[in-house]
Coordinates of C-alpha atoms in Angstrom, one line a residue:
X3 CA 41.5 1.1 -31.1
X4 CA 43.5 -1.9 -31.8
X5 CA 42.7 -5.6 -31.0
X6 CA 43.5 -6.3 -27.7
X7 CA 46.3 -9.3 -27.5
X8 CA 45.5 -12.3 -25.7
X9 CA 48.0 -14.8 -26.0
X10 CA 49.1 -16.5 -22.5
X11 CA 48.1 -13.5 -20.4
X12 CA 50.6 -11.6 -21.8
X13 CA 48.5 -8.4 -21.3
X14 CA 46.8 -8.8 -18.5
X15 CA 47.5 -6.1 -16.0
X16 CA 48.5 -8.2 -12.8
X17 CA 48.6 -6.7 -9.4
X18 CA 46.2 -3.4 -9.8
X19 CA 42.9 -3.4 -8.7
X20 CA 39.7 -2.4 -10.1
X21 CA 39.6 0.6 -7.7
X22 CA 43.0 1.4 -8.9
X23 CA 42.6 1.5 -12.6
X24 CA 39.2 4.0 -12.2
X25 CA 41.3 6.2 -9.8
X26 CA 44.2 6.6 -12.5
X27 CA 41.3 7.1 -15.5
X28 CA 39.5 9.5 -13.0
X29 CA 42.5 11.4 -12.3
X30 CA 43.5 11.3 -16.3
X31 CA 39.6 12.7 -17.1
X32 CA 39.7 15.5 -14.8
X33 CA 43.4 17.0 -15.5
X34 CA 43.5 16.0 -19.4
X35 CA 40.7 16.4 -20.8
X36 CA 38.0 18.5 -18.7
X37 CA 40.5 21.2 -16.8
X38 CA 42.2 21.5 -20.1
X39 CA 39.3 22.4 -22.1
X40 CA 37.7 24.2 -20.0
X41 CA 40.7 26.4 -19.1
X42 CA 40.5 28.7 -21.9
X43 CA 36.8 29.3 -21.2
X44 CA 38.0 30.1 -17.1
X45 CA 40.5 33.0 -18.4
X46 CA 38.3 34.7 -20.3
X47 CA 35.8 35.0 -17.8
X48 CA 38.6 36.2 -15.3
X49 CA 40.0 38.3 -17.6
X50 CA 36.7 40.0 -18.1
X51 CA 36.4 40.5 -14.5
X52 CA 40.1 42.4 -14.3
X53 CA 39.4 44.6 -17.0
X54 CA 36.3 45.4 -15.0
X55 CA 37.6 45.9 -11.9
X56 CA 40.3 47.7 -13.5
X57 CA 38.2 50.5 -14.5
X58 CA 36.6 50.7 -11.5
X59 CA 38.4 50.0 -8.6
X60 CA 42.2 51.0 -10.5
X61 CA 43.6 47.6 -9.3
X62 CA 46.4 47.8 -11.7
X63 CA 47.6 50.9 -9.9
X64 CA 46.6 50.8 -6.8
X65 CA 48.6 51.1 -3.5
X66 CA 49.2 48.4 -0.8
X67 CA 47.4 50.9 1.4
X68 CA 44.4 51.0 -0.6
X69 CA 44.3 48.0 -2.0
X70 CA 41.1 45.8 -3.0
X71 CA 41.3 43.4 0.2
X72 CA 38.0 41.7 -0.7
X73 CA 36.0 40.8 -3.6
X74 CA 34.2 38.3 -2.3
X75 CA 37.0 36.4 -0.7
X76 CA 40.0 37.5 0.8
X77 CA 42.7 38.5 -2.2
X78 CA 46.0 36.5 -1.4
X79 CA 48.5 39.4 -2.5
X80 CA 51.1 37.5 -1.4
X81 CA 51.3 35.6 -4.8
X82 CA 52.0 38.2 -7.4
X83 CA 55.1 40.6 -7.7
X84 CA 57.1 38.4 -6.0
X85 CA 55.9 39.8 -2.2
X86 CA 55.7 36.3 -0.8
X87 CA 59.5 36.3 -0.9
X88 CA 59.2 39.2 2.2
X89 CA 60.1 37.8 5.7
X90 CA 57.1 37.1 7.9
X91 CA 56.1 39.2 11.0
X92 CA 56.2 36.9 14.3
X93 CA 53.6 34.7 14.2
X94 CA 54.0 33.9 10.8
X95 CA 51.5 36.7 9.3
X96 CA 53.1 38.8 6.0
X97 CA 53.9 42.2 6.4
X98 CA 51.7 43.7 3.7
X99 CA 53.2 47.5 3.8
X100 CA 56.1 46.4 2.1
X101 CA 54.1 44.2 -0.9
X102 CA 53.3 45.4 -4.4
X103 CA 49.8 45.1 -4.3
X104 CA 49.4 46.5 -8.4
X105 CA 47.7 43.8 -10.5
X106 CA 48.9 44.1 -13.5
X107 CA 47.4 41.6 -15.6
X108 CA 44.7 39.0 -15.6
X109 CA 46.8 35.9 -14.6
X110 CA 47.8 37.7 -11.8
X111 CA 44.2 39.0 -10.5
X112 CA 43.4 34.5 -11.0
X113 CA 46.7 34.5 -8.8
X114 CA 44.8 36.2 -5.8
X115 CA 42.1 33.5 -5.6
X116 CA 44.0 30.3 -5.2
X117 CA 46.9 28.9 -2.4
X118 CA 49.9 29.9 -2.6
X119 CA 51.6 26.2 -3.6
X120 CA 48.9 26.7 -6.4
X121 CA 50.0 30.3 -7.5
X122 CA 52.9 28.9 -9.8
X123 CA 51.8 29.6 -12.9
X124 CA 52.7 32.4 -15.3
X125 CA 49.8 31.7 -18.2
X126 CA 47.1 29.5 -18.0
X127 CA 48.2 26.3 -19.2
X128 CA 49.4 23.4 -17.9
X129 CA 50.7 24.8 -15.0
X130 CA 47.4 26.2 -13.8
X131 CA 46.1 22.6 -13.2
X132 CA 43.0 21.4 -11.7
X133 CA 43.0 22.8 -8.5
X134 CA 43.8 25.9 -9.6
X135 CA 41.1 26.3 -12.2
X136 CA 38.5 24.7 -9.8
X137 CA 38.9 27.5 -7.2
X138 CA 38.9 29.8 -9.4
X139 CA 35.5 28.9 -10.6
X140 CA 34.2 28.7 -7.2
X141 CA 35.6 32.3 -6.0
X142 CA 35.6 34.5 -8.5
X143 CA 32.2 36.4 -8.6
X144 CA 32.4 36.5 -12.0
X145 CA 30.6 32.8 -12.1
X146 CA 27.4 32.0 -11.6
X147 CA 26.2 30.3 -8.2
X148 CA 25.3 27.1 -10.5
X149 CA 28.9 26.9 -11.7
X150 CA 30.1 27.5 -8.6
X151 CA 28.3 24.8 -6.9
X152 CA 29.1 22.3 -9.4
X153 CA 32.6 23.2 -9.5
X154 CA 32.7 23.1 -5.3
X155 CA 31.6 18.9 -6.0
X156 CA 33.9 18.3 -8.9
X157 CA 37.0 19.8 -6.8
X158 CA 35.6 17.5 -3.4
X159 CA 36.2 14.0 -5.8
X160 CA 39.2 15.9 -6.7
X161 CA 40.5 16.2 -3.4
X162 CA 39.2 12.3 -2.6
X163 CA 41.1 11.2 -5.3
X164 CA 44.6 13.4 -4.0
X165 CA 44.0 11.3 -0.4
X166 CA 44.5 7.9 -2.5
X167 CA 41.8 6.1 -0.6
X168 CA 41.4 3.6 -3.8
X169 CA 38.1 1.6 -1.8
X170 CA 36.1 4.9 -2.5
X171 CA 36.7 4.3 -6.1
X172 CA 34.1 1.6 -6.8
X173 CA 32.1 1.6 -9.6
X174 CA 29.4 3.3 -8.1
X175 CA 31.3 6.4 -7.2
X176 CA 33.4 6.1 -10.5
X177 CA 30.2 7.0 -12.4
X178 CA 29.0 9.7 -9.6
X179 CA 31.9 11.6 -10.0
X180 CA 31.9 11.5 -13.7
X181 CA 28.6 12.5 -13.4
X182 CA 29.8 15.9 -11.5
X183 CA 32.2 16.3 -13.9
X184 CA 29.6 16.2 -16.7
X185 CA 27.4 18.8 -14.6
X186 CA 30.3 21.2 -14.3
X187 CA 30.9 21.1 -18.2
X188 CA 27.3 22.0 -19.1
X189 CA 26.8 24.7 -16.2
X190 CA 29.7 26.3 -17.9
X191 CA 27.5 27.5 -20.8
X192 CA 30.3 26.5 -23.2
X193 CA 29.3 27.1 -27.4
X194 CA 27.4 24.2 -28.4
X195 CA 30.1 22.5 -29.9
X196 CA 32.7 22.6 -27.6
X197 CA 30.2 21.2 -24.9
X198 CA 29.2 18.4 -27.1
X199 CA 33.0 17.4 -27.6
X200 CA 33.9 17.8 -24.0
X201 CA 31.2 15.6 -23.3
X202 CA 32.0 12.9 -25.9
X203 CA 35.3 12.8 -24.2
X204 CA 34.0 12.4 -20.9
X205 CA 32.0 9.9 -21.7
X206 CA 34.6 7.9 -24.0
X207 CA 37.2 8.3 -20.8
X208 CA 34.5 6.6 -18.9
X209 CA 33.9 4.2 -20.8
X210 CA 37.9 3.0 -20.8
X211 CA 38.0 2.8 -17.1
X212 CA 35.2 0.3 -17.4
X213 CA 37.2 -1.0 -20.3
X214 CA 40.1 -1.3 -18.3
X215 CA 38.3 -3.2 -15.2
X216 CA 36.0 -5.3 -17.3
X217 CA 38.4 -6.8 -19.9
X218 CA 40.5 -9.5 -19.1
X219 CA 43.0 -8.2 -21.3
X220 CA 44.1 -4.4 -22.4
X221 CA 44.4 -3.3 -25.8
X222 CA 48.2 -1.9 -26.4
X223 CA 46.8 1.3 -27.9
X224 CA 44.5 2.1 -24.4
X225 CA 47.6 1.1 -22.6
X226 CA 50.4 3.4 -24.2
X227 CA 47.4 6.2 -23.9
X228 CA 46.9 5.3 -20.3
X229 CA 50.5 5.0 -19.7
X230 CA 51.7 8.5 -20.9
X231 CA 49.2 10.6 -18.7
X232 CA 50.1 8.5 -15.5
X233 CA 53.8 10.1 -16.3
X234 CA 52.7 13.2 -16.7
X235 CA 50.1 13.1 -13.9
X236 CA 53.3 12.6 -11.8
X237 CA 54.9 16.2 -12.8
X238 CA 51.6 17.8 -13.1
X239 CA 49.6 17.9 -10.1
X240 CA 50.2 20.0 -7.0
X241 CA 48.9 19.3 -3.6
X242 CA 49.2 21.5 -0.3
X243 CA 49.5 18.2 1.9
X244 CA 53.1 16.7 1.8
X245 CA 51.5 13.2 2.6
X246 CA 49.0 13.7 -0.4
X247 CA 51.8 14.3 -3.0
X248 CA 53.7 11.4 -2.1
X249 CA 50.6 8.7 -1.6
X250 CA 49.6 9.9 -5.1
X251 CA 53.3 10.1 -6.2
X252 CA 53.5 6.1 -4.6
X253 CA 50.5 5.2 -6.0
X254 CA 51.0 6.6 -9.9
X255 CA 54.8 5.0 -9.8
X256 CA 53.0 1.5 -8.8
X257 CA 50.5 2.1 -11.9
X258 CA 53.7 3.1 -14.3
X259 CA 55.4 0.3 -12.9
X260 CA 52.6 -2.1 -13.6
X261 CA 52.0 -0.6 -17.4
X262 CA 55.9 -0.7 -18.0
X263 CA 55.6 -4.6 -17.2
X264 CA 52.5 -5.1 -19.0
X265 CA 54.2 -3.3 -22.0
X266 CA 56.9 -5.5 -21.7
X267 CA 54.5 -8.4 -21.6
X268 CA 52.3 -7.2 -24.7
X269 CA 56.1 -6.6 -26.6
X270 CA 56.5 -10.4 -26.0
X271 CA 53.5 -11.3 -27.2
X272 CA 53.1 -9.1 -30.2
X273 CA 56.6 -10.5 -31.1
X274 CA 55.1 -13.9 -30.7
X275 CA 52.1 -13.0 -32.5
X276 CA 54.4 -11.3 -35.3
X277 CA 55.8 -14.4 -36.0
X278 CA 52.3 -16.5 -35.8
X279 CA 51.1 -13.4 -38.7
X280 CA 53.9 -14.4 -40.8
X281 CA 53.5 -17.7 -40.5
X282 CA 49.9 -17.6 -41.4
X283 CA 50.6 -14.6 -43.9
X284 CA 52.5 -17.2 -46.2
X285 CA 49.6 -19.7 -46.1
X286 CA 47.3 -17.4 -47.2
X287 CA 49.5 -16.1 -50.0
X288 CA 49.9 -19.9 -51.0
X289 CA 46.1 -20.1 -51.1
X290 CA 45.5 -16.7 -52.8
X291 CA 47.8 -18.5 -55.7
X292 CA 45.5 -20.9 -55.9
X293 CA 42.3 -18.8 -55.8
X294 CA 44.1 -17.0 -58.9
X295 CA 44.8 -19.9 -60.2
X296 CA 40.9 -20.9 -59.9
X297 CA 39.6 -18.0 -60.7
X298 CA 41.8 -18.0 -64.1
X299 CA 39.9 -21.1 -64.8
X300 CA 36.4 -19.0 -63.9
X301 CA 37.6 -16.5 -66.3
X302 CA 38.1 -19.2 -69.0
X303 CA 34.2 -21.1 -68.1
X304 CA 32.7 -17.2 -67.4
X305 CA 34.0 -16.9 -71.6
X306 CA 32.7 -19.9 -73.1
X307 CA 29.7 -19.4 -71.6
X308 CA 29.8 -15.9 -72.3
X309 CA 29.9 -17.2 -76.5
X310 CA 27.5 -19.7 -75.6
X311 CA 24.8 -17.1 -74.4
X312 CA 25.8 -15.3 -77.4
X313 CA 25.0 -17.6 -79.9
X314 CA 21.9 -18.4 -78.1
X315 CA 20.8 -14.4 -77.9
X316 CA 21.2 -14.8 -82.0
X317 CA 19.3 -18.0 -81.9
X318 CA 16.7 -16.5 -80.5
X319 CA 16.6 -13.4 -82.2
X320 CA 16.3 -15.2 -85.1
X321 CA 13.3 -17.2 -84.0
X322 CA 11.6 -14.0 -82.4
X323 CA 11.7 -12.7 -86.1
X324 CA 10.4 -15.9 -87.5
X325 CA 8.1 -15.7 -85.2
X326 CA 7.3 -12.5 -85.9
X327 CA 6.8 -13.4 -89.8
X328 CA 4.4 -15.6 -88.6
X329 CA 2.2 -13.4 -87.4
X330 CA 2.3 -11.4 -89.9
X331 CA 1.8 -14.1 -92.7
X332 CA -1.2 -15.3 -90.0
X333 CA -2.6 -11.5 -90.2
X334 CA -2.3 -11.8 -93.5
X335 CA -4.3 -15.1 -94.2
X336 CA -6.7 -13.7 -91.5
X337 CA -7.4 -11.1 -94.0
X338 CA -7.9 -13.4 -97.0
X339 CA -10.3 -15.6 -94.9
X340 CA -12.1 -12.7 -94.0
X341 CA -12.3 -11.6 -97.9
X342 CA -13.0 -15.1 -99.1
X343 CA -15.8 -15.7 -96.1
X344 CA -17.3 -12.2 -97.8
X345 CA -17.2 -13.2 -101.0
X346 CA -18.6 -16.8 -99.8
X347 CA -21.5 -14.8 -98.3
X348 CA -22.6 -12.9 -102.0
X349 CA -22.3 -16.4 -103.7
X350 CA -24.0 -18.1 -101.1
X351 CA -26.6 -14.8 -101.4
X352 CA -26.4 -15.1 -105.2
X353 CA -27.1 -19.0 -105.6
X354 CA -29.9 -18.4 -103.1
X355 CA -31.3 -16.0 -105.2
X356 CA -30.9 -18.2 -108.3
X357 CA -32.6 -21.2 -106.3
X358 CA -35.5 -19.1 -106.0
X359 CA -35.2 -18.3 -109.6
X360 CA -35.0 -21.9 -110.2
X361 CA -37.8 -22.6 -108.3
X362 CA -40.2 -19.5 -110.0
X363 CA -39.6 -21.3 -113.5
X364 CA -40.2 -24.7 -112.2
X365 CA -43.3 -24.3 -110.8
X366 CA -43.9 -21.9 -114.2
X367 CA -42.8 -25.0 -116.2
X368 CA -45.5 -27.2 -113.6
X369 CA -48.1 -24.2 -114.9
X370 CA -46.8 -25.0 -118.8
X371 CA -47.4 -28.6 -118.3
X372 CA -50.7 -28.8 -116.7
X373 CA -52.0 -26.4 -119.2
X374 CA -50.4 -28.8 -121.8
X375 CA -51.8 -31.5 -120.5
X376 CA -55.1 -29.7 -120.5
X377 CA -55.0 -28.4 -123.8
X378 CA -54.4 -32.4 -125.0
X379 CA -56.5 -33.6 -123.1
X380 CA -59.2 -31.0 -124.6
X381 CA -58.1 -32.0 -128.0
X382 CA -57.9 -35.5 -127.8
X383 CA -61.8 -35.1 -126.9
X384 CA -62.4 -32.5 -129.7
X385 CA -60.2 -35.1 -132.4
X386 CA -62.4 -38.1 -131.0
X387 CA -65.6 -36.2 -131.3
X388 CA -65.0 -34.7 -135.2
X389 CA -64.1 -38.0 -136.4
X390 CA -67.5 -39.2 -135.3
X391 CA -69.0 -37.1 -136.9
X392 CA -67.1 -36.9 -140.6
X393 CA -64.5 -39.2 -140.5
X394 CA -61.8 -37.1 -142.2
X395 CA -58.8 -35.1 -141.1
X396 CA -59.2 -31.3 -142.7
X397 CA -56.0 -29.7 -141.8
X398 CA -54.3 -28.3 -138.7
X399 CA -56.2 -24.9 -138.7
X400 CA -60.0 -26.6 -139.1
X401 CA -59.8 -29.4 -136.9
X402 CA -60.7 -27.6 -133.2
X403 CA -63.9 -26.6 -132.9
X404 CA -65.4 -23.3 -132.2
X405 CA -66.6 -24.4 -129.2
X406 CA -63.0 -25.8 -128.1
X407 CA -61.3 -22.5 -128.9
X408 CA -63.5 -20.7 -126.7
X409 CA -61.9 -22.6 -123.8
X410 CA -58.4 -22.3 -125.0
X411 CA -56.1 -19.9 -123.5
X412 CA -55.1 -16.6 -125.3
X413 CA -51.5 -17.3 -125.2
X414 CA -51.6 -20.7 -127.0
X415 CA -54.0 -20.5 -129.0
X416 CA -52.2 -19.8 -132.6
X417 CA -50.7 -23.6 -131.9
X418 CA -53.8 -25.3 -131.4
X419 CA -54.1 -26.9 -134.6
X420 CA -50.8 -27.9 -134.8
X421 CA -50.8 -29.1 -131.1
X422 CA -54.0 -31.1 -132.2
X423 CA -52.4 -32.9 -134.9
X424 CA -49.0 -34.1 -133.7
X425 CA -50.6 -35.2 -130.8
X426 CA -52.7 -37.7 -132.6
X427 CA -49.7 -39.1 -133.3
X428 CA -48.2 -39.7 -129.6
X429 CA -44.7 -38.5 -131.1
X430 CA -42.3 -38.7 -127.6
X431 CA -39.4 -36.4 -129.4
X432 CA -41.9 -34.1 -131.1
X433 CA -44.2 -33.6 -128.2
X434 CA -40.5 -32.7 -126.1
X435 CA -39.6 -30.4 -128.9
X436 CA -42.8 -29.1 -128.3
X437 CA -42.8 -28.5 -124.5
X438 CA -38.9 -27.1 -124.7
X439 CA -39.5 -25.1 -127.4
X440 CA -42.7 -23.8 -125.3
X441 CA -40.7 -23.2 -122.0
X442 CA -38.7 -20.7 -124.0
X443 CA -42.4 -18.9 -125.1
X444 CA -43.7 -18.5 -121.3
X445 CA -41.9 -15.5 -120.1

């Protein structure tokens, strides 16, 4: 629906009341949108009733003499075949010898239910409107009592709404009679669908009479809508009251009048506004130039920085593979340490072991030395005591005693003698030739 126009009243709708504009949209709901749709549903229910009664009763055939003159009302036969057109008996009652009583088709059996002022149709359309197809679904028998009774209340507010009495169209009643109208559509036992759109439009009608009374201004597209069915209310709708007809006929040419001004009004206005849109239409194209002309610029930034980011992702692509050399390189030296820290751990084993070597010959050496030491010692006494006694040096081999050699260890003994004369003379060098040379000897 379009935005509704506002400028200096300009579609306000001046001199209807509340009261009034739910009375119109009431009027409009019940004719255009619930009679219409649920006239197709009406006929086929009637015409399953004349096919019906057809077969049993031979209505399409039958005489005025033994005519059907009740099925469950009295059958108006004076509004088919043309019988109403017969002159009256005194007193005003039809002469029924003379009618053609034969129903000959389904429109005419709905004929024999309604008024005569009603009885103008020829199909059912339009011209069956919603008095019509409201007595039809509170006579015919072939409707349930629920439809019926709803149908009884819907045609009530439409007879309220015939007498014009628009102070019985407050808002309270507005949405009671709505109400009945929605109770009517979903007694009918219509196909899901259909029941669910009638419904929607209900409703929607509804809600534009409240629209219409609410709003301080009308939207041109509810007005036009509103506009066209108050025209065609006008040629639409029958009444059997003379003073009915015209207090509706005053009151819908008082509502077209009203909507023709207010049309007139909204024409100003959206001429105005027309002129305000083209106004503003060529500021905003002078600001979408320069949004372009901004967002060309934009372009150019979003492009440098566009190279910019590339040159970075490259930068830091080139990095990442640094990086990742690094790592591998570190791996790498990881690896080396690792190797080197083993081969740290066998030397480390290996000197250890050599220490202890080095310590086995020291203290063999310490052995050597003492044993030296000893053996001089034992010679130096042996030298000191032979010379006492001859005086004379005999030789290497005869100078130790056999008591001395007796005392003398096995493994030295073949250098006794020689031992025993070098140390008499206290030689440094030869005595450290002597202990080297016996280092080598101890195993």
């Amino acid at each position: 629906m379009a935005t509704a126009v506002g400028l200096s009243g300009g579609s306000t709708l001046h001199g209807v009341t509340d009261d009034q504009k739910q009375w119109v949209v009431f009027g409009i709901a019940l004719s255009k949108v619930l009679v219409t749709q649920i006239r197709p549903f009406v006929e086929q229910e009637v015409q399953k009733e004349y096919v019906r009664l057809s077969a049993s009763h031979s209505i399409h055939t039958q005489s005025t003499s033994g005519r059907l003159k009740n099925w469950r009302t009295f059958l108006k036969y004076e509004n088919i075949n043309g019988n109403d057109a017969f002159p009256r008996l005194p007193g005003g009652r039809y002469e029924y010898s003379k009618f053609d009583c034969r129903v000959t088709s389904h429109v005419d059996f709905a004929k024999l239910y309604v008024e005569n002022h009603m009885a103008k149709f020829n199909a059912f359309d339009e011209h069956c409107d919603a008095s019509a197809v409201l007595a039809l679904l509170g006579k015919v028998p072939v409707f349930s009592h629920a439809v019926q009774c709803a149908a009884g209340d819907v045609r009530q507010a439409r007879n309220a709404w015939a007498h014009c009495v628009f102070s019985d169209w407050d808002p309270v009643n507005y949405q009671q009679r709505f109400v009945e109208m929605e109770n009517l559509a979903k007694a009918l036992s219509l196909t899901p669908a259909v029941e669910r759109d009638l419904l929607g439009e209900l409703k929607d009608w509804e809600t534009k009479g409240t629209i219409l009374c609410m709003n301080p201004t009308v939207d041109p597209d509810l007005l036009t809508l509103v506009q066209q069915h108050v025209n065609t209310l006008r040629t639409d709708v029958t009444f059997e009251v003379q003073e009915d007809r015209e207090r509706v006929s005053l009151a819908l040419n008082d509502m077209s009048t009203s909507l023709k001004e207010l049309e007139a009004r909204i024409a100003s206005v959206q001429y105005e506004l027309e002129a305000r849109m083209a106004s503003m239409q060529c500021e905003q194209e002078a600001r979408m130039a320069n949004v372009q002309c901004e967002q060309e610029d934009i372009k150019q930034e979003q492009s440098s920085l566009s190279n910019k980011v590339d040159t970075l992702q490259t930068d830091v692509e080139t990095r990442q593979e640094n990086v990742n050399l690094l790592i591998k390189s570190q791996a790498e030296q990881e690896d080396v340490n690792l190797l080197i820290k083993s081969q740290q751990e066998d030397v480390n084993l290996l000197i250890k072991s050599q220490q202890e070597d080095v310590k086995l010959l020291k203290s063999q050496q310490e052995d050597v030395q003492q044993r030296v030491a000893h053996v001089e010692d034992q010679l130096s006494s042996a030298f000191l005591q032979e010379n006492r006694e001859d005086g004379s040096y005999e030789g290497p081999a005869n100078m130790v005693s056999q008591q001395y050699h007796s005392n003398v260890s096995v493994e030295i003994s073949s250098f006794e003698a020689d031992i025993a004369f070098f140390a008499k003379r206290h030689d440094p060098d030869t005595r450290q030739w002597l202990f080297d040379d016996f280092e080598h000897l101890v195993p």
